GROMACS .gro file of C-alpha atoms in nm:
model
  420
    1MET     CA    1  13.351 -14.241  -9.673
    2ASN     CA    2  13.286 -14.064 -10.003
    3THR     CA    3  13.082 -13.759 -10.101
    4LEU     CA    4  12.831 -13.809 -10.382
    5GLN     CA    5  12.757 -13.460 -10.511
    6ASP     CA    6  12.503 -13.541 -10.782
    7THR     CA    7  12.282 -13.805 -10.624
    8TYR     CA    8  12.062 -13.596 -10.394
    9LYS     CA    9  11.697 -13.493 -10.399
   10ASP     CA   10  11.492 -13.223 -10.229
   11THR     CA   11  11.230 -13.342  -9.980
   12LYS     CA   12  10.993 -13.192  -9.720
   13ILE     CA   13  11.266 -13.231  -9.457
   14GLY     CA   14  11.556 -13.110  -9.670
   15ARG     CA   15  11.805 -13.246  -9.922
   16ILE     CA   16  11.886 -13.616  -9.884
   17PRO     CA   17  12.045 -13.889 -10.103
   18LYS     CA   18  11.823 -14.019 -10.384
   19ASP     CA   19  11.828 -14.374 -10.249
   20TRP     CA   20  11.703 -14.259  -9.907
   21VAL     CA   21  11.334 -14.223  -9.825
   22VAL     CA   22  11.134 -13.995  -9.598
   23VAL     CA   23  10.894 -14.197  -9.385
   24LYS     CA   24  10.644 -14.114  -9.116
   25LEU     CA   25  10.710 -14.279  -8.783
   26LYS     CA   26  10.377 -14.462  -8.809
   27ASP     CA   27  10.499 -14.633  -9.129
   28ILE     CA   28  10.799 -14.794  -8.957
   29ASN     CA   29  10.628 -14.858  -8.623
   30GLU     CA   30  10.544 -15.218  -8.537
   31ASP     CA   31  10.407 -15.156  -8.189
   32SER     CA   32  10.415 -14.907  -7.901
   33LEU     CA   33  10.339 -14.937  -7.531
   34LEU     CA   34  10.333 -14.692  -7.243
   35GLY     CA   35  10.489 -14.806  -6.917
   36GLY     CA   36  10.296 -14.881  -6.601
   37ASN     CA   37  10.149 -14.627  -6.362
   38TYR     CA   38  10.351 -14.759  -6.069
   39LYS     CA   39  10.400 -14.578  -5.742
   40ASN     CA   40  10.766 -14.599  -5.649
   41GLY     CA   41  10.863 -14.687  -5.295
   42GLU     CA   42  11.077 -14.497  -5.050
   43GLY     CA   43  11.328 -14.773  -4.974
   44GLU     CA   44  11.645 -14.873  -5.156
   45LYS     CA   45  11.523 -15.230  -5.205
   46GLY     CA   46  11.272 -15.343  -5.465
   47ILE     CA   47  11.245 -15.346  -5.844
   48PRO     CA   48  11.409 -15.045  -6.014
   49LEU     CA   49  11.163 -14.817  -6.194
   50ILE     CA   50  11.300 -14.625  -6.493
   51LYS     CA   51  11.139 -14.281  -6.516
   52MET     CA   52  11.178 -13.971  -6.731
   53GLY     CA   53  11.464 -13.844  -6.513
   54ASN     CA   54  11.661 -14.159  -6.599
   55LEU     CA   55  11.662 -14.083  -6.971
   56GLY     CA   56  11.955 -13.885  -7.102
   57ARG     CA   57  12.006 -13.795  -7.465
   58GLY     CA   58  12.083 -14.139  -7.600
   59LYS     CA   59  12.158 -14.334  -7.285
   60ILE     CA   60  12.011 -14.434  -6.950
   61LYS     CA   61  12.123 -14.253  -6.634
   62LEU     CA   62  12.130 -14.452  -6.311
   63ASN     CA   63  12.253 -14.192  -6.062
   64LYS     CA   64  11.901 -14.162  -5.913
   65VAL     CA   65  11.694 -14.477  -5.948
   66GLN     CA   66  11.374 -14.531  -5.749
   67ASN     CA   67  11.224 -14.871  -5.673
   68ILE     CA   68  10.883 -15.026  -5.643
   69PRO     CA   69  10.825 -15.285  -5.368
   70GLU     CA   70  10.886 -15.648  -5.464
   71THR     CA   71  10.534 -15.728  -5.340
   72LEU     CA   72  10.366 -15.483  -5.578
   73VAL     CA   73  10.174 -15.643  -5.861
   74TYR     CA   74  10.317 -15.542  -6.200
   75ASP     CA   75  10.268 -15.643  -6.562
   76ASN     CA   76  10.550 -15.846  -6.718
   77ILE     CA   77  10.516 -15.646  -7.041
   78HIS     CA   78  10.670 -15.352  -6.854
   79ILE     CA   79  10.993 -15.541  -6.781
   80LEU     CA   80  11.266 -15.384  -6.992
   81GLN     CA   81  11.452 -15.598  -7.245
   82GLU     CA   82  11.787 -15.526  -7.408
   83GLY     CA   83  11.752 -15.285  -7.699
   84ASP     CA   84  11.414 -15.143  -7.591
   85PHE     CA   85  11.362 -14.796  -7.741
   86LEU     CA   86  11.221 -14.553  -7.483
   87PHE     CA   87  11.061 -14.219  -7.568
   88ASN     CA   88  10.988 -13.956  -7.302
   89THR     CA   89  10.630 -13.833  -7.362
   90ARG     CA   90  10.605 -13.579  -7.076
   91ASN     CA   91  10.863 -13.345  -6.929
   92THR     CA   92  10.962 -12.979  -6.943
   93LEU     CA   93  10.942 -12.813  -7.282
   94GLU     CA   94  11.321 -12.837  -7.304
   95LEU     CA   95  11.343 -13.208  -7.218
   96VAL     CA   96  11.027 -13.370  -7.353
   97GLY     CA   97  11.104 -13.610  -7.637
   98LYS     CA   98  11.427 -13.749  -7.491
   99VAL     CA   99  11.516 -14.091  -7.627
  100ALA     CA  100  11.742 -14.369  -7.502
  101ILE     CA  101  11.774 -14.743  -7.546
  102TRP     CA  102  11.794 -14.996  -7.266
  103ARG     CA  103  12.126 -15.182  -7.263
  104ASN     CA  104  12.060 -15.412  -6.966
  105GLU     CA  105  12.215 -15.157  -6.732
  106LEU     CA  106  12.039 -15.341  -6.446
  107PRO     CA  107  11.946 -15.712  -6.413
  108LYS     CA  108  11.577 -15.621  -6.396
  109ALA     CA  109  11.380 -15.298  -6.428
  110LEU     CA  110  11.036 -15.166  -6.518
  111TYR     CA  111  10.948 -14.842  -6.696
  112ASN     CA  112  10.673 -14.601  -6.599
  113SER     CA  113  10.385 -14.432  -6.779
  114ASN     CA  114  10.576 -14.120  -6.887
  115LEU     CA  115  10.784 -14.342  -7.117
  116LEU     CA  116  10.668 -14.495  -7.443
  117LYS     CA  117  10.838 -14.809  -7.574
  118ILE     CA  118  10.845 -14.807  -7.954
  119VAL     CA  119  10.900 -15.125  -8.155
  120PHE     CA  120  11.015 -15.078  -8.514
  121ASN     CA  121  10.944 -15.287  -8.824
  122ASN     CA  122  11.271 -15.474  -8.874
  123SER     CA  123  11.218 -15.496  -9.249
  124LYS     CA  124  11.257 -15.115  -9.262
  125VAL     CA  125  11.468 -15.034  -8.957
  126HIS     CA  126  11.795 -15.212  -8.892
  127SER     CA  127  11.807 -15.158  -8.516
  128THR     CA  128  11.691 -14.945  -8.225
  129LYS     CA  129  12.058 -14.845  -8.197
  130PHE     CA  130  12.032 -14.666  -8.530
  131MET     CA  131  11.699 -14.505  -8.441
  132ASN     CA  132  11.848 -14.392  -8.111
  133TYR     CA  133  12.099 -14.183  -8.307
  134VAL     CA  134  11.828 -14.054  -8.544
  135PHE     CA  135  11.607 -13.933  -8.257
  136ASN     CA  136  11.905 -13.765  -8.089
  137SER     CA  137  12.011 -13.578  -8.401
  138ASP     CA  138  11.965 -13.200  -8.413
  139LEU     CA  139  11.716 -13.234  -8.699
  140VAL     CA  140  11.476 -13.465  -8.511
  141ILE     CA  141  11.517 -13.299  -8.170
  142LYS     CA  142  11.411 -12.970  -8.330
  143LYS     CA  143  11.108 -13.133  -8.492
  144LEU     CA  144  11.008 -13.302  -8.164
  145ARG     CA  145  11.014 -12.970  -7.979
  146GLY     CA  146  10.780 -12.837  -8.244
  147LEU     CA  147  10.535 -13.117  -8.164
  148ALA     CA  148  10.531 -13.050  -7.787
  149THR     CA  149  10.223 -12.890  -7.637
  150GLY     CA  150  10.182 -12.736  -7.293
  151SER     CA  151  10.374 -12.494  -7.078
  152THR     CA  152  10.748 -12.451  -7.027
  153SER     CA  153  10.737 -12.660  -6.708
  154VAL     CA  154  10.488 -12.928  -6.819
  155ALA     CA  155  10.482 -13.030  -7.185
  156ALA     CA  156  10.371 -13.342  -7.370
  157ILE     CA  157  10.408 -13.505  -7.710
  158TYR     CA  158  10.100 -13.709  -7.797
  159ASN     CA  159  10.101 -14.022  -8.012
  160LYS     CA  160   9.874 -13.867  -8.274
  161ASP     CA  161  10.142 -13.605  -8.340
  162LEU     CA  162  10.448 -13.819  -8.273
  163PHE     CA  163  10.361 -14.083  -8.531
  164LYS     CA  164  10.326 -13.817  -8.803
  165LEU     CA  165  10.693 -13.728  -8.754
  166ASN     CA  166  10.891 -13.740  -9.082
  167ILE     CA  167  11.224 -13.921  -9.063
  168PRO     CA  168  11.502 -13.960  -9.324
  169LEU     CA  169  11.580 -14.328  -9.369
  170PRO     CA  170  11.880 -14.480  -9.552
  171PRO     CA  171  11.887 -14.838  -9.683
  172LEU     CA  172  11.925 -15.107  -9.415
  173THR     CA  173  12.293 -15.176  -9.488
  174GLU     CA  174  12.377 -14.807  -9.457
  175GLN     CA  175  12.176 -14.780  -9.134
  176GLN     CA  176  12.390 -15.058  -8.989
  177LYS     CA  177  12.716 -14.897  -9.099
  178ILE     CA  178  12.616 -14.555  -8.960
  179ALA     CA  179  12.516 -14.711  -8.628
  180ASP     CA  180  12.847 -14.901  -8.612
  181ILE     CA  181  13.055 -14.587  -8.674
  182LEU     CA  182  12.869 -14.380  -8.414
  183SER     CA  183  12.877 -14.670  -8.167
  184THR     CA  184  13.254 -14.685  -8.197
  185VAL     CA  185  13.280 -14.319  -8.096
  186ASP     CA  186  13.030 -14.380  -7.813
  187GLU     CA  187  13.247 -14.663  -7.684
  188GLN     CA  188  13.549 -14.432  -7.682
  189ILE     CA  189  13.347 -14.171  -7.492
  190SER     CA  190  13.234 -14.434  -7.242
  191THR     CA  191  13.591 -14.557  -7.194
  192THR     CA  192  13.711 -14.200  -7.140
  193ASP     CA  193  13.429 -14.144  -6.889
  194LYS     CA  194  13.547 -14.443  -6.688
  195ILE     CA  195  13.906 -14.319  -6.697
  196ILE     CA  196  13.792 -13.977  -6.571
  197GLU     CA  197  13.592 -14.131  -6.287
  198LYS     CA  198  13.886 -14.349  -6.188
  199SER     CA  199  14.120 -14.048  -6.192
  200LYS     CA  200  13.879 -13.851  -5.973
  201GLU     CA  201  13.858 -14.136  -5.723
  202LEU     CA  202  14.237 -14.168  -5.717
  203LYS     CA  203  14.265 -13.794  -5.655
  204LYS     CA  204  14.021 -13.817  -5.361
  205GLY     CA  205  14.229 -14.095  -5.205
  206LEU     CA  206  14.548 -13.901  -5.271
  207MET     CA  207  14.404 -13.591  -5.102
  208GLN     CA  208  14.302 -13.785  -4.791
  209LYS     CA  209  14.646 -13.943  -4.770
  210LEU     CA  210  14.841 -13.620  -4.822
  211PHE     CA  211  14.636 -13.422  -4.568
  212SER     CA  212  14.681 -13.689  -4.301
  213GLU     CA  213  15.028 -13.831  -4.374
  214GLY     CA  214  15.203 -13.558  -4.571
  215ILE     CA  215  15.516 -13.644  -4.771
  216GLN     CA  216  15.775 -13.893  -4.636
  217HIS     CA  217  15.688 -13.862  -4.266
  218THR     CA  218  15.759 -14.148  -4.025
  219GLU     CA  219  15.631 -14.012  -3.693
  220PHE     CA  220  15.272 -13.911  -3.628
  221LYS     CA  221  15.051 -13.777  -3.349
  222ASP     CA  222  14.680 -13.805  -3.272
  223THR     CA  223  14.482 -13.478  -3.261
  224LYS     CA  224  14.120 -13.373  -3.230
  225ILE     CA  225  14.089 -13.367  -3.610
  226GLY     CA  226  14.275 -13.693  -3.664
  227ARG     CA  227  14.625 -13.833  -3.705
  228ILE     CA  228  14.883 -13.600  -3.860
  229PRO     CA  229  15.265 -13.590  -3.893
  230LYS     CA  230  15.444 -13.499  -3.570
  231GLU     CA  231  15.604 -13.191  -3.732
  232TRP     CA  232  15.269 -13.043  -3.834
  233ARG     CA  233  15.043 -12.823  -3.625
  234ASN     CA  234  14.668 -12.774  -3.622
  235THR     CA  235  14.557 -12.416  -3.665
  236LYS     CA  236  14.215 -12.249  -3.677
  237LEU     CA  237  14.143 -12.070  -4.001
  238LYS     CA  238  14.098 -11.750  -3.801
  239GLU     CA  239  14.478 -11.733  -3.765
  240LEU     CA  240  14.542 -11.802  -4.133
  241VAL     CA  241  14.278 -11.618  -4.336
  242LYS     CA  242  14.045 -11.322  -4.349
  243ILE     CA  243  13.705 -11.337  -4.516
  244ASN     CA  244  13.478 -11.079  -4.677
  245GLN     CA  245  13.116 -11.129  -4.769
  246GLY     CA  246  12.987 -11.027  -5.112
  247LEU     CA  247  12.709 -10.792  -5.211
  248GLN     CA  248  12.357 -10.863  -5.330
  249ILE     CA  249  12.287 -10.631  -5.621
  250ALA     CA  250  11.929 -10.571  -5.735
  251ILE     CA  251  11.842 -10.719  -6.073
  252SER     CA  252  11.743 -10.372  -6.192
  253LYS     CA  253  12.105 -10.260  -6.146
  254ARG     CA  254  12.261 -10.558  -6.323
  255LEU     CA  255  12.373 -10.543  -6.684
  256THR     CA  256  12.314 -10.837  -6.918
  257LYS     CA  257  12.600 -10.733  -7.148
  258LYS     CA  258  12.948 -10.619  -7.061
  259GLU     CA  259  13.002 -10.245  -7.101
  260GLU     CA  260  13.305 -10.026  -7.050
  261GLY     CA  261  13.387 -10.008  -6.680
  262ALA     CA  262  13.163 -10.305  -6.594
  263TYR     CA  263  13.274 -10.618  -6.407
  264PHE     CA  264  13.150 -10.975  -6.421
  265TYR     CA  265  12.903 -11.047  -6.139
  266ILE     CA  266  12.983 -11.386  -5.986
  267THR     CA  267  12.668 -11.564  -5.865
  268ASN     CA  268  12.570 -11.923  -5.789
  269GLU     CA  269  12.467 -11.960  -6.153
  270PHE     CA  270  12.833 -11.914  -6.249
  271LEU     CA  271  12.917 -12.231  -6.052
  272ARG     CA  272  12.645 -12.416  -6.240
  273LYS     CA  273  12.806 -12.295  -6.565
  274SER     CA  274  12.477 -12.141  -6.674
  275SER     CA  275  12.525 -11.890  -6.955
  276LYS     CA  276  12.163 -11.780  -6.920
  277TYR     CA  277  12.243 -11.579  -6.610
  278SER     CA  278  12.555 -11.380  -6.697
  279TYR     CA  279  12.543 -11.037  -6.535
  280TYR     CA  280  12.777 -10.739  -6.509
  281VAL     CA  281  12.787 -10.445  -6.267
  282LYS     CA  282  12.947 -10.100  -6.262
  283ASP     CA  283  13.120  -9.898  -5.989
  284PRO     CA  284  13.148 -10.176  -5.729
  285ASN     CA  285  13.283 -10.136  -5.378
  286PRO     CA  286  13.646 -10.265  -5.379
  287SER     CA  287  13.566 -10.493  -5.084
  288VAL     CA  288  13.336 -10.706  -5.301
  289MET     CA  289  13.581 -10.746  -5.589
  290CYS     CA  290  13.804 -11.048  -5.637
  291ASN     CA  291  14.086 -11.144  -5.869
  292GLU     CA  292  14.244 -11.468  -5.986
  293ASP     CA  293  14.452 -11.500  -5.667
  294ASP     CA  294  14.147 -11.498  -5.439
  295ILE     CA  295  13.947 -11.800  -5.326
  296LEU     CA  296  13.566 -11.782  -5.323
  297MET     CA  297  13.342 -12.020  -5.130
  298THR     CA  298  12.964 -12.038  -5.120
  299ARG     CA  299  12.843 -11.967  -4.767
  300THR     CA  300  12.471 -12.030  -4.818
  301GLY     CA  301  12.244 -12.248  -5.028
  302ASN     CA  302  12.478 -12.502  -5.189
  303THR     CA  303  12.730 -12.430  -4.914
  304GLY     CA  304  13.097 -12.520  -4.942
  305GLN     CA  305  13.156 -12.496  -5.317
  306VAL     CA  306  13.499 -12.348  -5.382
  307VAL     CA  307  13.624 -12.158  -5.687
  308THR     CA  308  13.940 -11.968  -5.772
  309GLY     CA  309  14.098 -11.804  -6.075
  310VAL     CA  310  13.805 -11.571  -6.152
  311THR     CA  311  13.792 -11.191  -6.161
  312GLY     CA  312  13.486 -10.978  -6.089
  313VAL     CA  313  13.234 -10.876  -5.825
  314PHE     CA  314  13.105 -11.155  -5.603
  315HIS     CA  315  12.753 -11.209  -5.472
  316ASN     CA  316  12.635 -11.206  -5.111
  317ASN     CA  317  12.622 -11.588  -5.120
  318PHE     CA  318  13.003 -11.602  -5.125
  319PHE     CA  319  13.292 -11.551  -4.887
  320LYS     CA  320  13.614 -11.415  -5.035
  321ILE     CA  321  13.905 -11.581  -4.854
  322LYS     CA  322  14.230 -11.383  -4.826
  323TYR     CA  323  14.520 -11.586  -4.687
  324ARG     CA  324  14.840 -11.498  -4.501
  325THR     CA  325  15.111 -11.578  -4.753
  326ASN     CA  326  15.378 -11.634  -4.486
  327LEU     CA  327  15.168 -11.913  -4.330
  328THR     CA  328  14.958 -12.057  -4.609
  329ASN     CA  329  15.012 -12.163  -4.969
  330LYS     CA  330  14.707 -12.062  -5.174
  331ASP     CA  331  14.670 -12.391  -5.359
  332TYR     CA  332  14.717 -12.595  -5.040
  333LEU     CA  333  14.437 -12.392  -4.878
  334TYR     CA  334  14.220 -12.440  -5.185
  335TYR     CA  335  14.264 -12.818  -5.179
  336PHE     CA  336  14.201 -12.828  -4.803
  337LEU     CA  337  13.867 -12.650  -4.853
  338THR     CA  338  13.771 -12.899  -5.126
  339LEU     CA  339  13.868 -13.200  -4.913
  340ARG     CA  340  13.570 -13.428  -4.846
  341LYS     CA  341  13.630 -13.417  -4.472
  342THR     CA  342  13.641 -13.035  -4.473
  343ASN     CA  343  13.328 -13.014  -4.685
  344LYS     CA  344  13.136 -13.230  -4.438
  345ARG     CA  345  13.252 -13.003  -4.157
  346ILE     CA  346  13.140 -12.693  -4.346
  347LEU     CA  347  12.798 -12.844  -4.415
  348SER     CA  348  12.751 -12.939  -4.049
  349LEU     CA  349  12.839 -12.584  -3.938
  350ALA     CA  350  12.599 -12.436  -4.194
  351GLY     CA  351  12.309 -12.617  -4.028
  352THR     CA  352  12.016 -12.818  -4.157
  353SER     CA  353  11.760 -12.542  -4.213
  354THR     CA  354  11.582 -12.497  -4.546
  355ILE     CA  355  11.862 -12.264  -4.659
  356PRO     CA  356  12.192 -12.359  -4.487
  357ASP     CA  357  12.404 -12.058  -4.393
  358LEU     CA  358  12.766 -12.051  -4.274
  359ASN     CA  359  12.856 -11.750  -4.059
  360HIS     CA  360  13.197 -11.588  -4.013
  361SER     CA  361  13.274 -11.725  -3.667
  362ASP     CA  362  13.190 -12.084  -3.761
  363PHE     CA  363  13.411 -12.065  -4.069
  364TYR     CA  364  13.699 -11.925  -3.865
  365SER     CA  365  13.662 -12.214  -3.615
  366ILE     CA  366  13.753 -12.477  -3.879
  367ILE     CA  367  14.091 -12.637  -3.802
  368MET     CA  368  14.344 -12.697  -4.079
  369PRO     CA  369  14.654 -12.920  -4.051
  370VAL     CA  370  14.952 -12.696  -4.132
  371PRO     CA  371  15.289 -12.828  -4.253
  372SER     CA  372  15.575 -12.602  -4.356
  373ILE     CA  373  15.517 -12.368  -4.649
  374GLN     CA  374  15.758 -12.582  -4.854
  375GLU     CA  375  15.561 -12.901  -4.789
  376GLN     CA  376  15.231 -12.722  -4.852
  377GLN     CA  377  15.365 -12.624  -5.193
  378LYS     CA  378  15.477 -12.980  -5.272
  379ILE     CA  379  15.138 -13.121  -5.171
  380ALA     CA  380  14.963 -12.860  -5.386
  381GLU     CA  381  15.188 -12.944  -5.683
  382ILE     CA  382  15.105 -13.315  -5.657
  383LEU     CA  383  14.732 -13.243  -5.649
  384SER     CA  384  14.762 -12.985  -5.927
  385GLU     CA  385  14.920 -13.251  -6.148
  386ALA     CA  386  14.629 -13.486  -6.065
  387ASP     CA  387  14.389 -13.208  -6.169
  388ALA     CA  388  14.584 -13.146  -6.489
  389LYS     CA  389  14.553 -13.516  -6.576
  390ILE     CA  390  14.175 -13.502  -6.523
  391GLU     CA  391  14.153 -13.186  -6.736
  392ARG     CA  392  14.340 -13.360  -7.020
  393GLU     CA  393  14.101 -13.655  -7.000
  394GLU     CA  394  13.798 -13.424  -6.995
  395SER     CA  395  13.937 -13.239  -7.298
  396GLN     CA  396  13.965 -13.573  -7.477
  397LYS     CA  397  13.602 -13.650  -7.391
  398GLU     CA  398  13.495 -13.305  -7.516
  399TYR     CA  399  13.681 -13.368  -7.842
  400LEU     CA  400  13.509 -13.705  -7.888
  401GLU     CA  401  13.167 -13.556  -7.817
  402LYS     CA  402  13.226 -13.284  -8.078
  403LEU     CA  403  13.345 -13.551  -8.322
  404LYS     CA  404  13.030 -13.754  -8.261
  405LYS     CA  405  12.805 -13.450  -8.306
  406GLY     CA  406  12.975 -13.367  -8.634
  407LEU     CA  407  12.948 -13.724  -8.758
  408MET     CA  408  12.579 -13.739  -8.667
  409GLN     CA  409  12.515 -13.416  -8.855
  410GLN     CA  410  12.691 -13.552  -9.164
  411LEU     CA  411  12.591 -13.920  -9.161
  412LEU     CA  412  12.227 -13.892  -9.054
  413THR     CA  413  12.148 -13.636  -9.324
  414GLY     CA  414  12.341 -13.810  -9.600
  415LYS     CA  415  12.587 -13.523  -9.648
  416LYS     CA  416  12.855 -13.787  -9.603
  417ARG     CA  417  12.797 -14.138  -9.730
  418VAL     CA  418  12.951 -14.457  -9.599
  419LYS     CA  419  13.081 -14.745  -9.804
  420VAL     CA  420  12.862 -15.053  -9.760
   0.00000   0.00000   0.00000
């Protein structure tokens, strides 16, 4: 790459290289077609229907795919083909205008009427891959939000406005090179994602094995909660821990900024890592305060989520779990509470009402397999190392995502040029 300081020009969308052009979307559009107004079925079988919830920023998400019945009549023009460029015309004000390209993630799929397929003139646009990066750049995302009309919850971008969108366009050879560079980083991100998922699955298997077989045991016994080493015992949590419930503090008494003498207020939004709902409170009751050595667990709503290593005042939706140090290793207890089998038990005890709620007595009735303190510590150390490995992999992914964002900012505005 080389920087060309003296070959730029000022345009209506900012400063770009002199050999680039600013075009309206309509001038590079060959065709466009909304998807079908198909009613998705309830079953797992049928033809997958790609909807607005399946579009991420730049790629398709398949974690929740709905299907239409095989017997339903559909138009073949709505069958997705590799490289199809999909634009989300309706969504929330925050999400409308999402773009992704179809990479044959499924053998066959249709797209619905909230998605617009855009076909570009290949004499002006090298590939939908390049345009996918353009439409997911900060510059274009900001412009698309400016085109959206409607409320915060329901917004739309209409064709008459969309096709007036101004886009910076390099020469075809440079488009290809930019797309290749960003694709290389995307491939590294995808590879890292797969490594992370594999590590998480290995950790789950390791947890199940350690909590049922322990370390280097040869003799086992059958119990009401399953097979465990002969030397272990099953103990109700009532004998091992004590729990306190948090406090619900009125919004009028919450602070939105930290002040002297104020403590962080830990709510469900904290678990969702939402910075929009950071609150602080003053003069709390000591019984509703926690420190890094305490374990918190949600008792209602999204019941069974566990967090540790945080200091502050905790909400009424949480239990604070204090453990008997002579009987229980903190990290062993933490991993037991995050075990899939334990989580299922917690959810069943919380009930199936609209808002599940776990009470004190039900929590205390949960049975935990208890090895010696020394073995608990060894098990916790093994799982902590597995977590550390996942954290390193997630840090690598975060680095690559920042690298990609920086490259997009530089390459798609022409601040950095590529050799072609």
